Coordinates of C-alpha atoms and ligand atoms in Angstrom, one line a residue:
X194 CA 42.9 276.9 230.2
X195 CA 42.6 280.6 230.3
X196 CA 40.3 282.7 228.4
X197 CA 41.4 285.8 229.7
X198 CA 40.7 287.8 227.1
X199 CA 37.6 286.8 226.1
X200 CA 35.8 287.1 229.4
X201 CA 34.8 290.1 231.4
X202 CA 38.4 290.6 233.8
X203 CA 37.8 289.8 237.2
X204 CA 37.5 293.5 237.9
X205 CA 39.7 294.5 240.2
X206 CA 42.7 292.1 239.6
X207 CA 42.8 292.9 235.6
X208 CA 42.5 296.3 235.8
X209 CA 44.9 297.1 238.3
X210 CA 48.7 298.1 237.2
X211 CA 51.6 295.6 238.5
X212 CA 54.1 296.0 241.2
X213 CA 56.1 294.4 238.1
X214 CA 56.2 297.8 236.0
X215 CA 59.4 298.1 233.9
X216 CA 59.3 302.0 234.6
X217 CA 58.3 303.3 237.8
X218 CA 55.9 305.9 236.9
X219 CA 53.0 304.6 238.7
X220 CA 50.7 307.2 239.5
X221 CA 48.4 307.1 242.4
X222 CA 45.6 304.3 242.5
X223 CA 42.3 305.6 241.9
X224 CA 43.2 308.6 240.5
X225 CA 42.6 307.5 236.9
X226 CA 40.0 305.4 235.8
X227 CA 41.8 303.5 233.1
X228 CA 45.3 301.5 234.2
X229 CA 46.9 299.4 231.6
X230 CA 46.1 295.4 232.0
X231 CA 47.9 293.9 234.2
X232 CA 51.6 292.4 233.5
X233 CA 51.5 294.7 230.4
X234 CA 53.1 298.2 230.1
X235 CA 52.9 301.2 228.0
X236 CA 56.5 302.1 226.6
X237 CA 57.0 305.7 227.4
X238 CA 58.5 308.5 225.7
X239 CA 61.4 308.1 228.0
X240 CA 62.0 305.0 227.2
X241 CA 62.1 304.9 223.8
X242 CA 65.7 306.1 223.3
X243 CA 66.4 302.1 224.9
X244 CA 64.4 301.0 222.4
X245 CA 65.8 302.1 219.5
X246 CA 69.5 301.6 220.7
X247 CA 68.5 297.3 220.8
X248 CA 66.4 297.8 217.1
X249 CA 69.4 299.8 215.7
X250 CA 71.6 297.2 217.1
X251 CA 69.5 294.2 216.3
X252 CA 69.1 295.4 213.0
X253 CA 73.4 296.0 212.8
X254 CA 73.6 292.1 214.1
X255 CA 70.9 290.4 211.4
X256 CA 72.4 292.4 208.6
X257 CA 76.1 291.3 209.4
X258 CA 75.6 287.4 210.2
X259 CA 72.8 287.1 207.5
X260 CA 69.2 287.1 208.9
X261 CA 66.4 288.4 207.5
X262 CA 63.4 289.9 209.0
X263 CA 60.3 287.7 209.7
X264 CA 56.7 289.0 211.0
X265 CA 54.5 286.3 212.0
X266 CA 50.8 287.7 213.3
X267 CA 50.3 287.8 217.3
X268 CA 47.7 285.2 216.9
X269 CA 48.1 281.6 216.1
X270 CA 46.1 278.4 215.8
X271 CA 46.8 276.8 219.5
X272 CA 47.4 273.5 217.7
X273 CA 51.3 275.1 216.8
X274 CA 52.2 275.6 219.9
X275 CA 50.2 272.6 221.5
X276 CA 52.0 270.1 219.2
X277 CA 55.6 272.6 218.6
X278 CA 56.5 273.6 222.3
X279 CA 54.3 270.7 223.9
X280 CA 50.8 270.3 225.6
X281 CA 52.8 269.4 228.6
X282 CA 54.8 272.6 229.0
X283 CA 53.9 275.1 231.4
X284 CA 53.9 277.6 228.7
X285 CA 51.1 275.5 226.5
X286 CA 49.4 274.1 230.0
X287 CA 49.1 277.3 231.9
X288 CA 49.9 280.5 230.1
X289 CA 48.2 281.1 226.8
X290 CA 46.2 283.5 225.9
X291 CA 42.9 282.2 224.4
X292 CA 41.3 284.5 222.2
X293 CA 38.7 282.2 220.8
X294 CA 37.8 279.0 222.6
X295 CA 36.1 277.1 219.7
X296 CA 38.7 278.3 216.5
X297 CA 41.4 277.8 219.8
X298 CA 43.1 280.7 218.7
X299 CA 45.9 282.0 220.9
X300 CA 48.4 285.2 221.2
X301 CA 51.4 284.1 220.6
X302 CA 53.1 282.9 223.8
X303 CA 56.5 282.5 222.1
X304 CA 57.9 282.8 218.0
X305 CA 59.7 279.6 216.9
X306 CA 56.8 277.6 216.3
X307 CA 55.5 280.6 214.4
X308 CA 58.7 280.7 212.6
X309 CA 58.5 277.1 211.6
X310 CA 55.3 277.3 210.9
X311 CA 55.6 280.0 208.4
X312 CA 58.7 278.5 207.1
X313 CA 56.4 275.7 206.4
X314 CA 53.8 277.3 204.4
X315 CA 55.5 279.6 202.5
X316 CA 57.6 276.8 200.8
X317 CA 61.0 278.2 202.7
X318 CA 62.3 274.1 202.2
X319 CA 62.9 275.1 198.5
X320 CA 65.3 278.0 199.5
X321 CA 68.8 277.7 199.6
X322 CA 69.0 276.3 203.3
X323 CA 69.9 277.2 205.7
X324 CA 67.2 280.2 205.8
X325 CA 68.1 282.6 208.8
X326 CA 65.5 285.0 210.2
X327 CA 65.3 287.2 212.8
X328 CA 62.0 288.6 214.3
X329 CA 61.7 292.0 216.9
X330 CA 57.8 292.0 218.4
X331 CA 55.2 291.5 221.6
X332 CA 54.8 287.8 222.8
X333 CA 52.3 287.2 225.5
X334 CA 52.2 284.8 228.7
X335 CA 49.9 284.6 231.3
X336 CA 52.3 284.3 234.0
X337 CA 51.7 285.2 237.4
X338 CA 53.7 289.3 237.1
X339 CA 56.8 290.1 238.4
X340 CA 60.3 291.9 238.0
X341 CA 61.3 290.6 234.9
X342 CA 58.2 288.6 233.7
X343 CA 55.5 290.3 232.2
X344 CA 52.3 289.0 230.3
X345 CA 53.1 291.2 227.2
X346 CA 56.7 291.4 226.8
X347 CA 59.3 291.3 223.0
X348 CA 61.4 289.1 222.3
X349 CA 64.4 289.4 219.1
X350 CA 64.6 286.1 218.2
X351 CA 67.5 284.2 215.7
X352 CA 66.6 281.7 214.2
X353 CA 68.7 279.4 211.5
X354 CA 66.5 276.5 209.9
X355 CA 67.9 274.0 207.1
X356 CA 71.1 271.7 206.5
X357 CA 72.8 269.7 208.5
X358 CA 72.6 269.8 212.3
X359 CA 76.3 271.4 212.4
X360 CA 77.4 272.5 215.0
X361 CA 78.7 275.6 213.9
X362 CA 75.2 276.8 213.5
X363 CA 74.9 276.9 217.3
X364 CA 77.7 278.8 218.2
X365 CA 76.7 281.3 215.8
X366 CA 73.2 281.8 217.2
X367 CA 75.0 282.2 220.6
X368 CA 77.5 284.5 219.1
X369 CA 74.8 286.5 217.7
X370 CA 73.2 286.9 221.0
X371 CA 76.1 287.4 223.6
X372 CA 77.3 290.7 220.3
X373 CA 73.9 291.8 220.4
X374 CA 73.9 292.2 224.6
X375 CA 77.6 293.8 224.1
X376 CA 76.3 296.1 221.8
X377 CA 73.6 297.2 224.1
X378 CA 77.0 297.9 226.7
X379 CA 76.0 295.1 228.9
X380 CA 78.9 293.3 230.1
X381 CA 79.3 290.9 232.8
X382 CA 77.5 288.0 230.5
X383 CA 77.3 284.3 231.3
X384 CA 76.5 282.1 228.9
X385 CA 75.3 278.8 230.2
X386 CA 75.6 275.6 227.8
X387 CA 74.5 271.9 228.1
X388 CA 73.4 269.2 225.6
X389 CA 70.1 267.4 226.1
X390 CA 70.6 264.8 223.8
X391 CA 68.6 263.3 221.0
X392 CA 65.9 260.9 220.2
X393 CA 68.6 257.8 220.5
X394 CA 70.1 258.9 224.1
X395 CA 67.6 260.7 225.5
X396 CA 65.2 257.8 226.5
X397 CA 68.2 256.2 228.2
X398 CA 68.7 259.2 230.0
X399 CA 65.1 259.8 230.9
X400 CA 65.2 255.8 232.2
X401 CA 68.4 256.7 234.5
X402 CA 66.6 259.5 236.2
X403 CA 63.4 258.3 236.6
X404 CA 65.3 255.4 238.4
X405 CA 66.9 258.4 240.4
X406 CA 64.2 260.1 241.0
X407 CA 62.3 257.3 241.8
X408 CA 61.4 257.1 245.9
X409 CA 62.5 261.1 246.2
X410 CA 60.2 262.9 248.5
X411 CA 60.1 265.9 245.6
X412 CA 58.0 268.4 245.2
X413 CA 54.4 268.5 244.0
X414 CA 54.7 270.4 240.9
X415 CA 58.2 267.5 240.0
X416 CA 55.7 264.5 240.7
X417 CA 53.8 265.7 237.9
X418 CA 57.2 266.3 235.2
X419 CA 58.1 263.0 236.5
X420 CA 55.0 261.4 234.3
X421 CA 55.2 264.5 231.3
X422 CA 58.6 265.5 231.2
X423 CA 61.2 263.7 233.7
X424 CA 63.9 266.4 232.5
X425 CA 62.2 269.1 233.5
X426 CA 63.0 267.4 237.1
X427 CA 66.5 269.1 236.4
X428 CA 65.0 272.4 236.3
X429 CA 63.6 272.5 239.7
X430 CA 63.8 275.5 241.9
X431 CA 61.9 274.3 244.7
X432 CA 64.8 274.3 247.7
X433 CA 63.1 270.7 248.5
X434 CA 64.4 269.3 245.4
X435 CA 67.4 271.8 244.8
X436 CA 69.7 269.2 247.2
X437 CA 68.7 266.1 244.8
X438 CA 70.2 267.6 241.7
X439 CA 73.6 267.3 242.5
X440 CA 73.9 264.0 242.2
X441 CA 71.4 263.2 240.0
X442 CA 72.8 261.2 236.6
X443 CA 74.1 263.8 233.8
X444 CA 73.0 263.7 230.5
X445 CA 76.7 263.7 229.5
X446 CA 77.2 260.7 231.1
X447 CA 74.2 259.3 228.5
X448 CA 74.7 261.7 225.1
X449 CA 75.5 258.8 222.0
X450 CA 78.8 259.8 220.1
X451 CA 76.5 261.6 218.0
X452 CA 75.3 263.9 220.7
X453 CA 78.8 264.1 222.0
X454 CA 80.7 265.1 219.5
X455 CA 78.1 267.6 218.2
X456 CA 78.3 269.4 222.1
X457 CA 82.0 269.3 222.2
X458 CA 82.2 271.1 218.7
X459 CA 80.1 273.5 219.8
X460 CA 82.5 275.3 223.0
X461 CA 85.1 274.1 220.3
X462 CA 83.7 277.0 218.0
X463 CA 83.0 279.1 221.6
X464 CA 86.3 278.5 222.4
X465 CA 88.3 279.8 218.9
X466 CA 85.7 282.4 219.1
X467 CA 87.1 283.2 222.9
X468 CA 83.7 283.2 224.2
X469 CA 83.2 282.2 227.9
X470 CA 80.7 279.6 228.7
X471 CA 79.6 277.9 231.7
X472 CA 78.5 273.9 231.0
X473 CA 75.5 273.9 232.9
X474 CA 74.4 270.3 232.7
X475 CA 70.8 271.1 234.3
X476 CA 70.1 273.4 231.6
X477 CA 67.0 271.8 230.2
X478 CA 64.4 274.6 229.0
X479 CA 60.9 274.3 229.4
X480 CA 60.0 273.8 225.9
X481 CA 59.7 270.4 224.1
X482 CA 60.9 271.3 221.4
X483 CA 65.0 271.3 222.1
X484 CA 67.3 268.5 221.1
X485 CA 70.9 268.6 222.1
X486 CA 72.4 272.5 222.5
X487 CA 70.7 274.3 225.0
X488 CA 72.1 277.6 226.2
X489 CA 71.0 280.4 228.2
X490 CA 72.4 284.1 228.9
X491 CA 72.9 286.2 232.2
X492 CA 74.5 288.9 233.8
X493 CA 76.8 287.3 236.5
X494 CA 74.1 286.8 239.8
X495 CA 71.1 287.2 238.5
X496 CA 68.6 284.9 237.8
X497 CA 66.8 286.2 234.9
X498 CA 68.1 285.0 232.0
X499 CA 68.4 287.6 229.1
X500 CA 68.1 284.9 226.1
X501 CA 67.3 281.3 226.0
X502 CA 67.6 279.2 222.8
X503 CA 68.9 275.9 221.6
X504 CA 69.0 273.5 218.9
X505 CA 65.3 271.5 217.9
X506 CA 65.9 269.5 214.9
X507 CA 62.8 267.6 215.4
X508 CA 60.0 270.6 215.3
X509 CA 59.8 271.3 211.9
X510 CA 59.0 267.1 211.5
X511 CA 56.7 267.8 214.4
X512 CA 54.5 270.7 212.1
X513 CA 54.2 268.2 209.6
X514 CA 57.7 269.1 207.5
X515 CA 60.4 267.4 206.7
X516 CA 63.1 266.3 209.4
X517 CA 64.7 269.6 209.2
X518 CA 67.7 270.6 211.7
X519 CA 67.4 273.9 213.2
X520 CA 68.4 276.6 215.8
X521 CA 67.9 279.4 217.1
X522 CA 67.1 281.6 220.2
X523 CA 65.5 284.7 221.9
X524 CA 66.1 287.5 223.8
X525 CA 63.6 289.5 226.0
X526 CA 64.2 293.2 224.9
X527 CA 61.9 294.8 228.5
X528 CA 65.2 292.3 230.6
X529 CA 67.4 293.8 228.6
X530 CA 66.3 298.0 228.4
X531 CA 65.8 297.5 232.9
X532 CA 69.7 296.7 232.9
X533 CA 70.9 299.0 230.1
X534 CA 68.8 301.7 232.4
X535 CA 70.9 300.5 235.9
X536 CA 73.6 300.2 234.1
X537 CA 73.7 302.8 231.6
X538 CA 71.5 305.5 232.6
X539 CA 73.2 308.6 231.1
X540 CA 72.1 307.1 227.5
X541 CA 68.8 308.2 228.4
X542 CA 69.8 311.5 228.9
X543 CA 71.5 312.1 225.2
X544 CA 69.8 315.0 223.3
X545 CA 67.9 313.5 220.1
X546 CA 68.9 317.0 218.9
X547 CA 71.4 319.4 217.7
X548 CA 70.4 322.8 218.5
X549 CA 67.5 324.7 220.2
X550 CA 65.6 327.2 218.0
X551 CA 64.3 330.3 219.9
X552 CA 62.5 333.4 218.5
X553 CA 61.9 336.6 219.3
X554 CA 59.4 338.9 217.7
X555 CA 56.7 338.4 215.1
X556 CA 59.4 338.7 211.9
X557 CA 61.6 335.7 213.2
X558 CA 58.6 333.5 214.0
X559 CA 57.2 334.0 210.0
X560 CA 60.6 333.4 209.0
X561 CA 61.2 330.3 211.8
X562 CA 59.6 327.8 209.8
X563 CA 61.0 328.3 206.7
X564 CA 64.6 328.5 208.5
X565 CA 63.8 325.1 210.1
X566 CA 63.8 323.8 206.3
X567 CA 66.8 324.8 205.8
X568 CA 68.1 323.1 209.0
X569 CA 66.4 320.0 208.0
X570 CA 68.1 320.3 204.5
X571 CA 71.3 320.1 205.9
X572 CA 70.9 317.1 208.6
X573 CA 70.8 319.6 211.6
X574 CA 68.2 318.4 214.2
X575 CA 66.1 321.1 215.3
X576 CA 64.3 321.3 218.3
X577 CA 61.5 324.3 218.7
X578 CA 59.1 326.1 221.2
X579 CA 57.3 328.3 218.9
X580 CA 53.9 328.4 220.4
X581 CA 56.1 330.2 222.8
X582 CA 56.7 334.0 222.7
X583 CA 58.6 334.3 225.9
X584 CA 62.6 334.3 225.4
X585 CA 62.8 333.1 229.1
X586 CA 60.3 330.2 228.7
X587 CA 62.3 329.2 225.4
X588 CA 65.4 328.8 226.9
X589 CA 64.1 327.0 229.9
X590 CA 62.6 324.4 227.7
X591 CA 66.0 324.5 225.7
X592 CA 67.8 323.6 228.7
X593 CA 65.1 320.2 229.0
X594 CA 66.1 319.2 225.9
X595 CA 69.7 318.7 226.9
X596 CA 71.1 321.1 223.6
X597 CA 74.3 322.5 224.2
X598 CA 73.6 325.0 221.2
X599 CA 70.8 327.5 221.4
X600 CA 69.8 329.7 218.2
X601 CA 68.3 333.1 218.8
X602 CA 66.4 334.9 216.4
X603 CA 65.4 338.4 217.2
X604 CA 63.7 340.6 215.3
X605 CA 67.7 342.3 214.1
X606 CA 68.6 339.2 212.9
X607 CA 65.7 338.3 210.8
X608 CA 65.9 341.9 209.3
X609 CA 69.3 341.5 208.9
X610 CA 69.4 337.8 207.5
X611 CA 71.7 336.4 210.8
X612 CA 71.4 334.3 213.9
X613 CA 73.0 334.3 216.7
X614 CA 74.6 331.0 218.1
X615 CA 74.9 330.7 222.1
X616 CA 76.7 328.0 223.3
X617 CA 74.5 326.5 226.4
X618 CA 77.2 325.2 228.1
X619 CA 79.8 328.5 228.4
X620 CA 77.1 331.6 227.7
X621 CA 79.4 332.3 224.8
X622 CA 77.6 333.7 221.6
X623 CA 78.5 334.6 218.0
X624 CA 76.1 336.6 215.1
X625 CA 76.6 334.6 211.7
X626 CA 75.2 335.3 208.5
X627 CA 72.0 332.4 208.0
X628 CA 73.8 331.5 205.0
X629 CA 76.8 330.0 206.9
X630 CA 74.6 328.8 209.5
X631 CA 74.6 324.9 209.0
X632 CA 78.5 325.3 208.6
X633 CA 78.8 326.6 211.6
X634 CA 76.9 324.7 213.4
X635 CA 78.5 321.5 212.3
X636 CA 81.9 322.6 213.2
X637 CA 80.7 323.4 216.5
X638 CA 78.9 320.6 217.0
X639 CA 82.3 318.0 215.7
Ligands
LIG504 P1 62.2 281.5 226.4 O1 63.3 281.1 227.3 O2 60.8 281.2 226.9 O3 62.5 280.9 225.0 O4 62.2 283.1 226.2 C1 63.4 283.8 225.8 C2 63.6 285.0 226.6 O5 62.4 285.8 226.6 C3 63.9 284.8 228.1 O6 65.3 284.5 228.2 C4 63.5 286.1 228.7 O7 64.6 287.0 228.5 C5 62.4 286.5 227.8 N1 61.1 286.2 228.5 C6 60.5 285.0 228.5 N2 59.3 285.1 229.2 C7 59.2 286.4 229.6 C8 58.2 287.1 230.4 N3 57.1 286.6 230.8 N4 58.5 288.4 230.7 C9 59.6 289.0 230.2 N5 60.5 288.4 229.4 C10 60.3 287.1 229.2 C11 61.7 281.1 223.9 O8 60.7 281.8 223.9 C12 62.2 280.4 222.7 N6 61.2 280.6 221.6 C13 63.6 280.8 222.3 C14 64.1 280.1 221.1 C15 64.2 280.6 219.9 N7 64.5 278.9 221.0 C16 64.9 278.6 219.8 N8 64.7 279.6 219.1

């Protein structure tokens, strides 16, 4: 069990930062005496214009398909995720966050049992059902750090809970996630499907590989899923038990008709929405919770998966609701802003703003602030240095800000009630009247 935030850190391996950093800004060890905690990150300026592309488009994606927002706190009783993702999971075994060992109060490691549980208490059952929310915020693991895996990291999850266990439900939680990563310009995606059965097919299954599995020399962390999960066995990624997978039994050689038909009407609704998928038939997850769909996202060759998710009709039974169907998935937002920065760098480099206000002279400073209003008034983004008196120290900063329209206000023109536009990028320059200034400026900037 780790207490890690209760307890003093081991000194030097909490404090220090993490090979794993998202942005690679490290500065040199030593020279400050605070670092962030390991395996979590600060979210720079910089960064930030990533950020608000996936919110702007997450936000685009819930409000077009029908989910609402959901905040559940960072801290949960244990016992949700204990009894909702499983006490045998790696993620319940070995990663939480214990904030309190005698209430057993955890930060969240993951949202769906969250979800469920708020679902739950807030008598969500009586709504019209299926409810669909949508969540945006920080989950924590205590995972070893690495590219890709942090101990603080944010997930957007979608999650659809209520009615019937139709299939059509999954493909839109897929189709949901796969828009969301196109609308972030990441292409190249690989969906990866499978079916994991349900509580009639499953323990035949289970029965079939255990029987498999039975006098293989596997690894030491597989002769323990053997006893707590034998599925997990699937999952493996040890090259010792890598070459027994491939002919181990398939579920889909064990799924009921149920199961069967449910899976093939799923990459029915892929297909007519001419989605490509992969069937990936050791696609198992590592949280209890899944029954039947499980799917996972990629970019082609790597091995990080950008969203996980599936179908787990059985969880809200298993937080003490009703049998309740449900489905949903999550994405991790850090995965996705490192390949939107490889991939699409020069989004980092748009200008937030419109046009670069520089003064000269103690008239057009009094006057700056009240001519910034009247930028603001008609939805020009301004951008200032006026703690600055220097033209040449103006324009330099100007030039940071990535503006291709400079405004100079001398002392003339705020006699005279004009500006002069320059246009950054050809050294060009006009004197307008200030009254026709946001009219110019729009049709300049069209
Ligand atoms: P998960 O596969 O554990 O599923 O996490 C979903 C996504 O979160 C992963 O595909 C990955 O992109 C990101 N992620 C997970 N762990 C880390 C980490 N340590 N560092 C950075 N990113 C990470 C779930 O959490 C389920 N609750 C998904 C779900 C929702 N299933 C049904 N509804």
């Amino acid at each position: 069990m780790n207490k890690a935030i209760k307890k003093a850190p081991a000194k030097k391996e909490e404090a220090e930062t993490t090979a794993a950093k998202p942005a690679k800004r490290a500065r040199k060890p030593g020279k400050f005496t605070f670092q962030s905690v390991k395996g979590m990150h600060d979210i720079l300026p910089v960064d930030q214009v990533f950020w608000d592309k996936i919110r702007k488009e997450v936000l685009n994606i819930s409000d077009y398909y029908g989910f609402e927002r959901i905040d559940t706190p960072a801290i949960e009783n244990a016992a949700v995720f204990e009894k909702g993702v499983g006490a045998a999971t790696d993620i319940v075994e070995k990663e939480m966050f214990y904030i309190k060992s005698d209430d057993k109060l955890v930060l969240r490691p993951e949202c769906t049992a969250s979800v469920v549980r708020a679902y739950l208490e807030h008598g969500m059952t009586h709504l019209p059902q299926p409810v669909k929310l949508y969540y945006f915020g920080p989950m924590y693991r205590h995972e070893q750090p690495q590219e890709g895996r942090f101990r603080e990291f944010h997930q957007v999850g979608f999650e659809i809970l209520g009615s019937e266990s139709d299939p059509i439900y999954d493909a839109q939680v897929i189709l949901a996630c796969y828009r969301l990563l196109e609308a972030c310009k990441l292409s190249k995606l690989e969906i990866h499907v499978n079916t994991i059965g349900c509580r009639v097919c499953r323990p035949v299954f289970r029965r079939r590989l255990l029987e498999y599995y039975k006098n293989k020399p596997i690894c030491k962390d597989c002769r323990r899923r053997i006893v707590t999960n034998p599925l997990r066995l699937l999952d493996c990624k040890e090259e010792k038990c890598e070459k027994f997978k491939k002919d181990a039994p398939t579920i889909l050689d064990s799924t009921c008709n149920n199961c069967n038909t449910h899976f093939k009407s799923v990459v029915e609704y892929l297909d007519e929405l001419k989605i490509p998928y992969i069937l990936d038939n050791n696609l198992v997850r590592g949280l209890d919770y899944y029954s039947r769909t499980t799917f996972e996202i990629f970019e082609t060759g790597s091995k990080l998966a950008l969203a996980g998710g599936g179908r787990y009709d059985y969880l809200v039974e298993i937080l003490g609701g009703k049998v309740t169907p449900a489905v949903g998935a999550a994405l991790g937002v850090e995965r996705i802003v490192s390949l939107m920065q490889e991939r699409n760098p020069e989004m980092g480099r748009k200008s937030k703003v419109d046009v670069f206000l520089v003064h000269i002279g103690s008239l057009a400073k009094k006057k700056s602030l009240v001519l910034i209003e009247e930028l603001r008034k008609g939805g020009i983004r301004v951008r200032e240095a006026l703690g600055k008196d220097s033209m040449k120290s103006q324009l330099r900063q100007a030039d940071k800000e990535n503006v291709t329209l400079a405004l100079i206000y001398g002392q003339k023109e705020a006699f005279e009630d004009t500006i002069i536009i320059r246009d950054l990028a050809n050294s060009s320059q006009e004197t307008v009247p200030l009254e026709k200034l946001v009219a110019e400026v729009k049709r300049r900037l069209k």
